[in-house]
Tab-separated table of C-alpha atoms in Angstrom:
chain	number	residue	atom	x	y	z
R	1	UNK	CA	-157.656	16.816	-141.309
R	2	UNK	CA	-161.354	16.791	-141.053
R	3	UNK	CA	-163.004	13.443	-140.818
R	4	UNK	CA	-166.786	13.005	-141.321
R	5	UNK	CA	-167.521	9.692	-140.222
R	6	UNK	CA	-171.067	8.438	-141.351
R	7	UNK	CA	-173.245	12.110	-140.242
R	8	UNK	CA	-176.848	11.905	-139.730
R	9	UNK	CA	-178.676	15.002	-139.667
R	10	UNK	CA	-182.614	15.452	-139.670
R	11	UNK	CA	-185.071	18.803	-139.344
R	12	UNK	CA	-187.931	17.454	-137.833
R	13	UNK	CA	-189.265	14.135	-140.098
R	14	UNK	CA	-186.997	15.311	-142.627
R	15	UNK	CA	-183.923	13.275	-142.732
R	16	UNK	CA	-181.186	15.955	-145.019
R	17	UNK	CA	-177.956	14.046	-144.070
R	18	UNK	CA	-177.914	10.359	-144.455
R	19	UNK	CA	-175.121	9.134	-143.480
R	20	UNK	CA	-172.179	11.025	-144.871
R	21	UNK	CA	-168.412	10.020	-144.926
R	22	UNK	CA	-166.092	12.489	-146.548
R	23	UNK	CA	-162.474	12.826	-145.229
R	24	UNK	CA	-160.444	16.423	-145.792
R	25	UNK	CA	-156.628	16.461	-146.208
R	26	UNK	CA	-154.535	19.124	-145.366
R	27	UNK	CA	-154.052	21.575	-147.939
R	28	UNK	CA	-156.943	20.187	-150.077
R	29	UNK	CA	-159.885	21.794	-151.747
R	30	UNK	CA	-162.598	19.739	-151.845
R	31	UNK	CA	-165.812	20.760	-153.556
R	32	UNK	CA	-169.485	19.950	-152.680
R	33	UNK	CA	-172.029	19.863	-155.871
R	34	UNK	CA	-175.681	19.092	-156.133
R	35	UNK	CA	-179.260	20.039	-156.611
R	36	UNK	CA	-180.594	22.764	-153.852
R	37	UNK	CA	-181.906	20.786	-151.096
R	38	UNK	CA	-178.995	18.351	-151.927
R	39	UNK	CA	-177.077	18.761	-147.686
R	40	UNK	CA	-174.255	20.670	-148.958
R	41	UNK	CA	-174.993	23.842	-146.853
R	42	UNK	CA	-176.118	21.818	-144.133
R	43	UNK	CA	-172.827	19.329	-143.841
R	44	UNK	CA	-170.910	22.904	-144.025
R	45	UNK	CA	-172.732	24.089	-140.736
R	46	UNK	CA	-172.433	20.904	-138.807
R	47	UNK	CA	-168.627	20.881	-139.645
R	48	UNK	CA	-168.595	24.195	-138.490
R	49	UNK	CA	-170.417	23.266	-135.194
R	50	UNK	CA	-173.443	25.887	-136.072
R	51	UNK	CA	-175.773	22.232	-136.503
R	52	UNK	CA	-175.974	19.390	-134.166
R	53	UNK	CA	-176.346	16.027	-135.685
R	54	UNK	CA	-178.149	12.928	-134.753
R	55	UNK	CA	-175.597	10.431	-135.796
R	56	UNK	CA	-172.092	9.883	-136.615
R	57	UNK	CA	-169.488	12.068	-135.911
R	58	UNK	CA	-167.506	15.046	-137.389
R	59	UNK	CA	-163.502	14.986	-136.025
R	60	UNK	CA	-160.873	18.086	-136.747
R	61	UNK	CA	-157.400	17.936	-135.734
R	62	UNK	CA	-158.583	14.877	-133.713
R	63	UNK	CA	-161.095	17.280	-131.693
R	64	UNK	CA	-165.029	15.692	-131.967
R	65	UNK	CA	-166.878	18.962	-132.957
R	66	UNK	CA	-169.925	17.674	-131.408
R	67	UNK	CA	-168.505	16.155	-128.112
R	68	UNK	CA	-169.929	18.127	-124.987
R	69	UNK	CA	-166.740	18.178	-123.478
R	70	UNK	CA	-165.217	20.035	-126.585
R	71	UNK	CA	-164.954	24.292	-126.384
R	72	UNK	CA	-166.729	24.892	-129.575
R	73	UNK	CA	-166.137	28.679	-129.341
R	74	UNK	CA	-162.284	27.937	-129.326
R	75	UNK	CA	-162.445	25.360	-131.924
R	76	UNK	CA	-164.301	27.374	-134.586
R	77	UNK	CA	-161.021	29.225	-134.572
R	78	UNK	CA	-160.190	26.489	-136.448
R	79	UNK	CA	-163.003	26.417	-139.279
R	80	UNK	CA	-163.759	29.990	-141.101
R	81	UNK	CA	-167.036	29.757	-142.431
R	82	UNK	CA	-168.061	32.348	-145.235
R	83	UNK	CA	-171.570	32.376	-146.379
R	84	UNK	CA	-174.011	33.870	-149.142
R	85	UNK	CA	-175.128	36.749	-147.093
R	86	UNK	CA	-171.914	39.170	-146.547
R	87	UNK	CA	-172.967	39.848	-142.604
R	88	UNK	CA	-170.455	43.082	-142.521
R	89	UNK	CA	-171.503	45.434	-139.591
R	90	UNK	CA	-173.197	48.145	-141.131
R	91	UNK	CA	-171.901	51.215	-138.404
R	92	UNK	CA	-168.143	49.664	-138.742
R	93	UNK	CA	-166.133	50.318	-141.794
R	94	UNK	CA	-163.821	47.861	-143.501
R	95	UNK	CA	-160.858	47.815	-141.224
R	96	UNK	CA	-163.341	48.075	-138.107
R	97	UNK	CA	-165.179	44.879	-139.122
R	98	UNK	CA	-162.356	42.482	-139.705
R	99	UNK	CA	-160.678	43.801	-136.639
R	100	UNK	CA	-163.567	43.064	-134.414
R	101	UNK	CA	-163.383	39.182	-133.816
R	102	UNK	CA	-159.476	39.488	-132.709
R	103	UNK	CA	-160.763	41.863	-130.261
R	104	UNK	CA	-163.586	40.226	-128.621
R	105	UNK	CA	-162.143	36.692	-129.467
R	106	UNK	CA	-158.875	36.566	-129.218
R	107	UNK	CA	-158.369	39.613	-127.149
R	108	UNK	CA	-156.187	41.506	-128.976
R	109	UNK	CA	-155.970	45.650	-128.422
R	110	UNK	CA	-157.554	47.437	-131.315
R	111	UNK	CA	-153.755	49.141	-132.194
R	112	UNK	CA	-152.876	45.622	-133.764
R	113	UNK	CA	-156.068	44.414	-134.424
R	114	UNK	CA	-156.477	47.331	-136.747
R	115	UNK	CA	-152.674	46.453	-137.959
R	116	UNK	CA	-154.402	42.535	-138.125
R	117	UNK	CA	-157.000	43.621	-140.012
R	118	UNK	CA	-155.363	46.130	-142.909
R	119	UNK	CA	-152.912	43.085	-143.584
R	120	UNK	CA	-156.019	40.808	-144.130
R	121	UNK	CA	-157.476	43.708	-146.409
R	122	UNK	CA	-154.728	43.883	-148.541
R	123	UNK	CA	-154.343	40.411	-148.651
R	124	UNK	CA	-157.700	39.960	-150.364
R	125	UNK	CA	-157.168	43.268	-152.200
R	126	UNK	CA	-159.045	45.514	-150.459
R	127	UNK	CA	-155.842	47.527	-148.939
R	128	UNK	CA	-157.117	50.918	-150.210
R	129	UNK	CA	-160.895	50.313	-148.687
R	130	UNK	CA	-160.041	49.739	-145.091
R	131	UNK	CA	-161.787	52.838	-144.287
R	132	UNK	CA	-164.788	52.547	-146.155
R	133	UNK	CA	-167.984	51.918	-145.029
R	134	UNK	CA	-169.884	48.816	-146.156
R	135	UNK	CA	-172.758	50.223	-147.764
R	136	UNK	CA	-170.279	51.821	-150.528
R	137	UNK	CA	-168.406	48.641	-151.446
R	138	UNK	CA	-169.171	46.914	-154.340
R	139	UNK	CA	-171.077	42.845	-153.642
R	140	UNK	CA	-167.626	41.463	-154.666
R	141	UNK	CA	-165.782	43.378	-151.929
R	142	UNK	CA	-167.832	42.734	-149.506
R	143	UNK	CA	-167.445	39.486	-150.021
R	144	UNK	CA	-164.131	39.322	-150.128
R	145	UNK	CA	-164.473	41.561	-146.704
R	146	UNK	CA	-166.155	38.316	-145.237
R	147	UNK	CA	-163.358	36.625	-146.306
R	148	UNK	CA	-160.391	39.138	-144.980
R	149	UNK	CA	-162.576	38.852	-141.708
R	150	UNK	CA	-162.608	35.319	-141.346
R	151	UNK	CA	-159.027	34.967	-142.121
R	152	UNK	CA	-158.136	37.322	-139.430
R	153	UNK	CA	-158.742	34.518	-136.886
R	154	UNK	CA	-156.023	32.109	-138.154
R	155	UNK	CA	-157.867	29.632	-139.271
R	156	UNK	CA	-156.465	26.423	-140.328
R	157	UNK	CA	-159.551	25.485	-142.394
R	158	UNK	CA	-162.301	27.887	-145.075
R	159	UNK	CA	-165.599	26.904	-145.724
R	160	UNK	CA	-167.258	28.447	-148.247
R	161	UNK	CA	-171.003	28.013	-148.365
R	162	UNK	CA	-171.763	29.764	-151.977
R	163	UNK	CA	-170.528	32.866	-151.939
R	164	UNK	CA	-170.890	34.117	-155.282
R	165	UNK	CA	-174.104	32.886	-155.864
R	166	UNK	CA	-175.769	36.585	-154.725
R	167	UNK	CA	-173.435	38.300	-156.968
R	168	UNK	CA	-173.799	40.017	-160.742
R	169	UNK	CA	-171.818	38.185	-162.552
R	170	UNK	CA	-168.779	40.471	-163.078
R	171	UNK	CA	-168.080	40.751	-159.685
R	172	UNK	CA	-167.968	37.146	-159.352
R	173	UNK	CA	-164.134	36.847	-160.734
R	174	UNK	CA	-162.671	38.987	-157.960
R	175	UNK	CA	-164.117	36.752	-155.090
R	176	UNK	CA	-162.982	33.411	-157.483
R	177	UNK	CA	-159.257	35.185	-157.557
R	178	UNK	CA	-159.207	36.031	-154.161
R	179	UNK	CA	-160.250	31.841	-153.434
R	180	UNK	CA	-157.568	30.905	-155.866
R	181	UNK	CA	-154.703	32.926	-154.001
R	182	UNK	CA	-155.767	30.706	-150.781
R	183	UNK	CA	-155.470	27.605	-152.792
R	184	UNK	CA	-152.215	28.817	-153.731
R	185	UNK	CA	-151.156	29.179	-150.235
R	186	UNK	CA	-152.018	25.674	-149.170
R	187	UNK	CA	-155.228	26.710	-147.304
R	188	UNK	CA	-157.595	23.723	-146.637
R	189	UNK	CA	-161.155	24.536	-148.480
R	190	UNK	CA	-164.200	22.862	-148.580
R	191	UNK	CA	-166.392	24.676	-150.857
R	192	UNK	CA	-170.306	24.865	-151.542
R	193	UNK	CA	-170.681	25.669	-155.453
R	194	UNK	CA	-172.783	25.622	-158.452
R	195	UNK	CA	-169.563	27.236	-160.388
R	196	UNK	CA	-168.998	24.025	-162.560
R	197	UNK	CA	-165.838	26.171	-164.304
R	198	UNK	CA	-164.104	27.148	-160.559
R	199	UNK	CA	-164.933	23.559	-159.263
R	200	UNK	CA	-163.166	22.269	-163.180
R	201	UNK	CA	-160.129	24.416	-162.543
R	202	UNK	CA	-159.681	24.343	-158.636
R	203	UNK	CA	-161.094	21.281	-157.054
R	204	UNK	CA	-159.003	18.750	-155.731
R	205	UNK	CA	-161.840	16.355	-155.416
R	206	UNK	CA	-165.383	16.960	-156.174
R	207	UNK	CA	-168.798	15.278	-153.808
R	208	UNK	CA	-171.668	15.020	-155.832
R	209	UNK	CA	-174.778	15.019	-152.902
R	210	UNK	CA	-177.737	13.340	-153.968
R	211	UNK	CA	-180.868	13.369	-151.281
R	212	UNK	CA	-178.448	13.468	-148.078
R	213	UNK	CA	-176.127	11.240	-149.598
R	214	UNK	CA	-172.636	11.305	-151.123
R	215	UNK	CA	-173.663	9.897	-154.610
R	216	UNK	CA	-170.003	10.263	-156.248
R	217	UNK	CA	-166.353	11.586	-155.893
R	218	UNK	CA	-163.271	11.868	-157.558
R	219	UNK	CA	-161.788	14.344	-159.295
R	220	UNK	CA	-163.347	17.488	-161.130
R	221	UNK	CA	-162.562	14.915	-164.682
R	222	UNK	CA	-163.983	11.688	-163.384
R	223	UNK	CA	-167.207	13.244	-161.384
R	224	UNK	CA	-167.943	16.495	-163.962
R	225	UNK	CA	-166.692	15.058	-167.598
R	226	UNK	CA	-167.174	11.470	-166.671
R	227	UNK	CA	-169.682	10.598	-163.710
R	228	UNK	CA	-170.375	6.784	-163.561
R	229	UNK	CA	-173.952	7.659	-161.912
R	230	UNK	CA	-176.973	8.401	-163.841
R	231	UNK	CA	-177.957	11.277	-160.723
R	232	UNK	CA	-174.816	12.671	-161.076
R	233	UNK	CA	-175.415	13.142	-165.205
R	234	UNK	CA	-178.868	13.902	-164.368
R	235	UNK	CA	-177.543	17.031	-162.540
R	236	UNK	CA	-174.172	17.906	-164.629
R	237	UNK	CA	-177.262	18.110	-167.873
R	238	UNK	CA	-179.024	20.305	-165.698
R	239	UNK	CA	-175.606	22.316	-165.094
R	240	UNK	CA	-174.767	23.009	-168.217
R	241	UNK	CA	-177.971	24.026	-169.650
R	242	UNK	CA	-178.493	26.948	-167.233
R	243	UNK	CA	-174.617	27.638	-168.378
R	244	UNK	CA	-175.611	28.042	-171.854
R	245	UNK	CA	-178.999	29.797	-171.157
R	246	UNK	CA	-176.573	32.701	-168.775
């Protein structure tokens, strides 16, 4: 599991984490809602080990992410992190890209990385693409390319830091699915979203942030249809009248 265990984290006088404590079962999808500016993003990255913190602690599989005596580099082997921007190497096509981190990582030869990597392709549809470059793939599949790449490493937990929030909106059902297959398969998620109908259908649980905080949680009913804080129907207003106005 991961256990967050009251987190502090600050940017100069600017205190963005206040104190958080949020613990992740196995196999659970927890989502992470809020107003921009809220700490979702930045609680993703210091689970991740990409942000240190000033306070508290942040444990995975019993391993303190920010202990010095802890191998970062091997535990992020742990935690796939997919964000906003797509990152895909532009000189490397499909195949290529999600074959690269088993190389220089894990140290595989590039005859079964590249086997690695066109069984993570297909796996988030992309089978037939492997040897396209990424500047002809749609914003969906390169997204779900970030996705095939991260998986490639075996990890036993996804963060998703909103990943469809760049994308037109058609393409944003494909990269949705492709999340919804994982959930399927019992992979632990914590998810960054403003997608109120992905977080109604998929979330196990649902954190509302509010100014560094964890205002509410429960489930997608209790914090989404019926949140018992004014904040939190402050912001699901908000939600649903830039729903209506898309």
């Amino acid at each position: 599991m991961i256990e967050i265990r009251n987190v502090q984290k600050a940017f100069g006088a600017v205190n963005v984490l206040k104190g958080i404590d949020l613990t992740i079962d196995k196999g659970e999808l927890v989502c992470l809602i809020g107003a921009s500016g809220s700490g979702k993003s930045t609680l993703l990255q210091c689970i991740n080990g990409l942000e240190n913190i000033q306070g508290g602690e942040i444990v995975v599989d019993g391993i303190p992410v920010h202990a010095a005596s802890t191998n970062i580099n091997q535990l992020r082997r742990k935690l796939g992190i997919v964000f906003q921007q797509y990152n895909a190497f532009p000189h490397l096509n499909a195949q290529e890209n999600v074959a690269l981190a088993p190389q220089v990582v894990a140290k595989l030869g590039k005859r079964e990385a590249l086997k690695l990597a066109q069984k993570h392709l297909e796996h988030v549809g992309l089978g037939g693409k492997a040897l396209m470059m990424p500047s002809h793939l749609s914003g969906g599949q390169l997204q779900r390319l970030a996705i095939a790449r991260a998986l490639a490493m075996n990890p036993s937990y996804m963060l998703f830091d909103e990943v469809t929030s760049a994308l037109d909106p058609e393409l944003v059902g494909e990269v949705l699915a492709t999340m919804r297959l994982l959930k399927s398969e019992g992979m632990t998620m914590v998810v960054v979203t403003h997608d109120i109908g992905f977080v109604r259908e998929s979330a196990d649980r649902v954190a509302f942030l509010h100014q560094g905080n964890i205002g509410e949680i429960g489930s997608a009913v209790q914090v989404i249809d019926h949140p018992s804080q004014e904040q939190t129907r402050k912001f699901m207003r908000r939600e649903r009248r830039s729903e209506q106005a898309a």
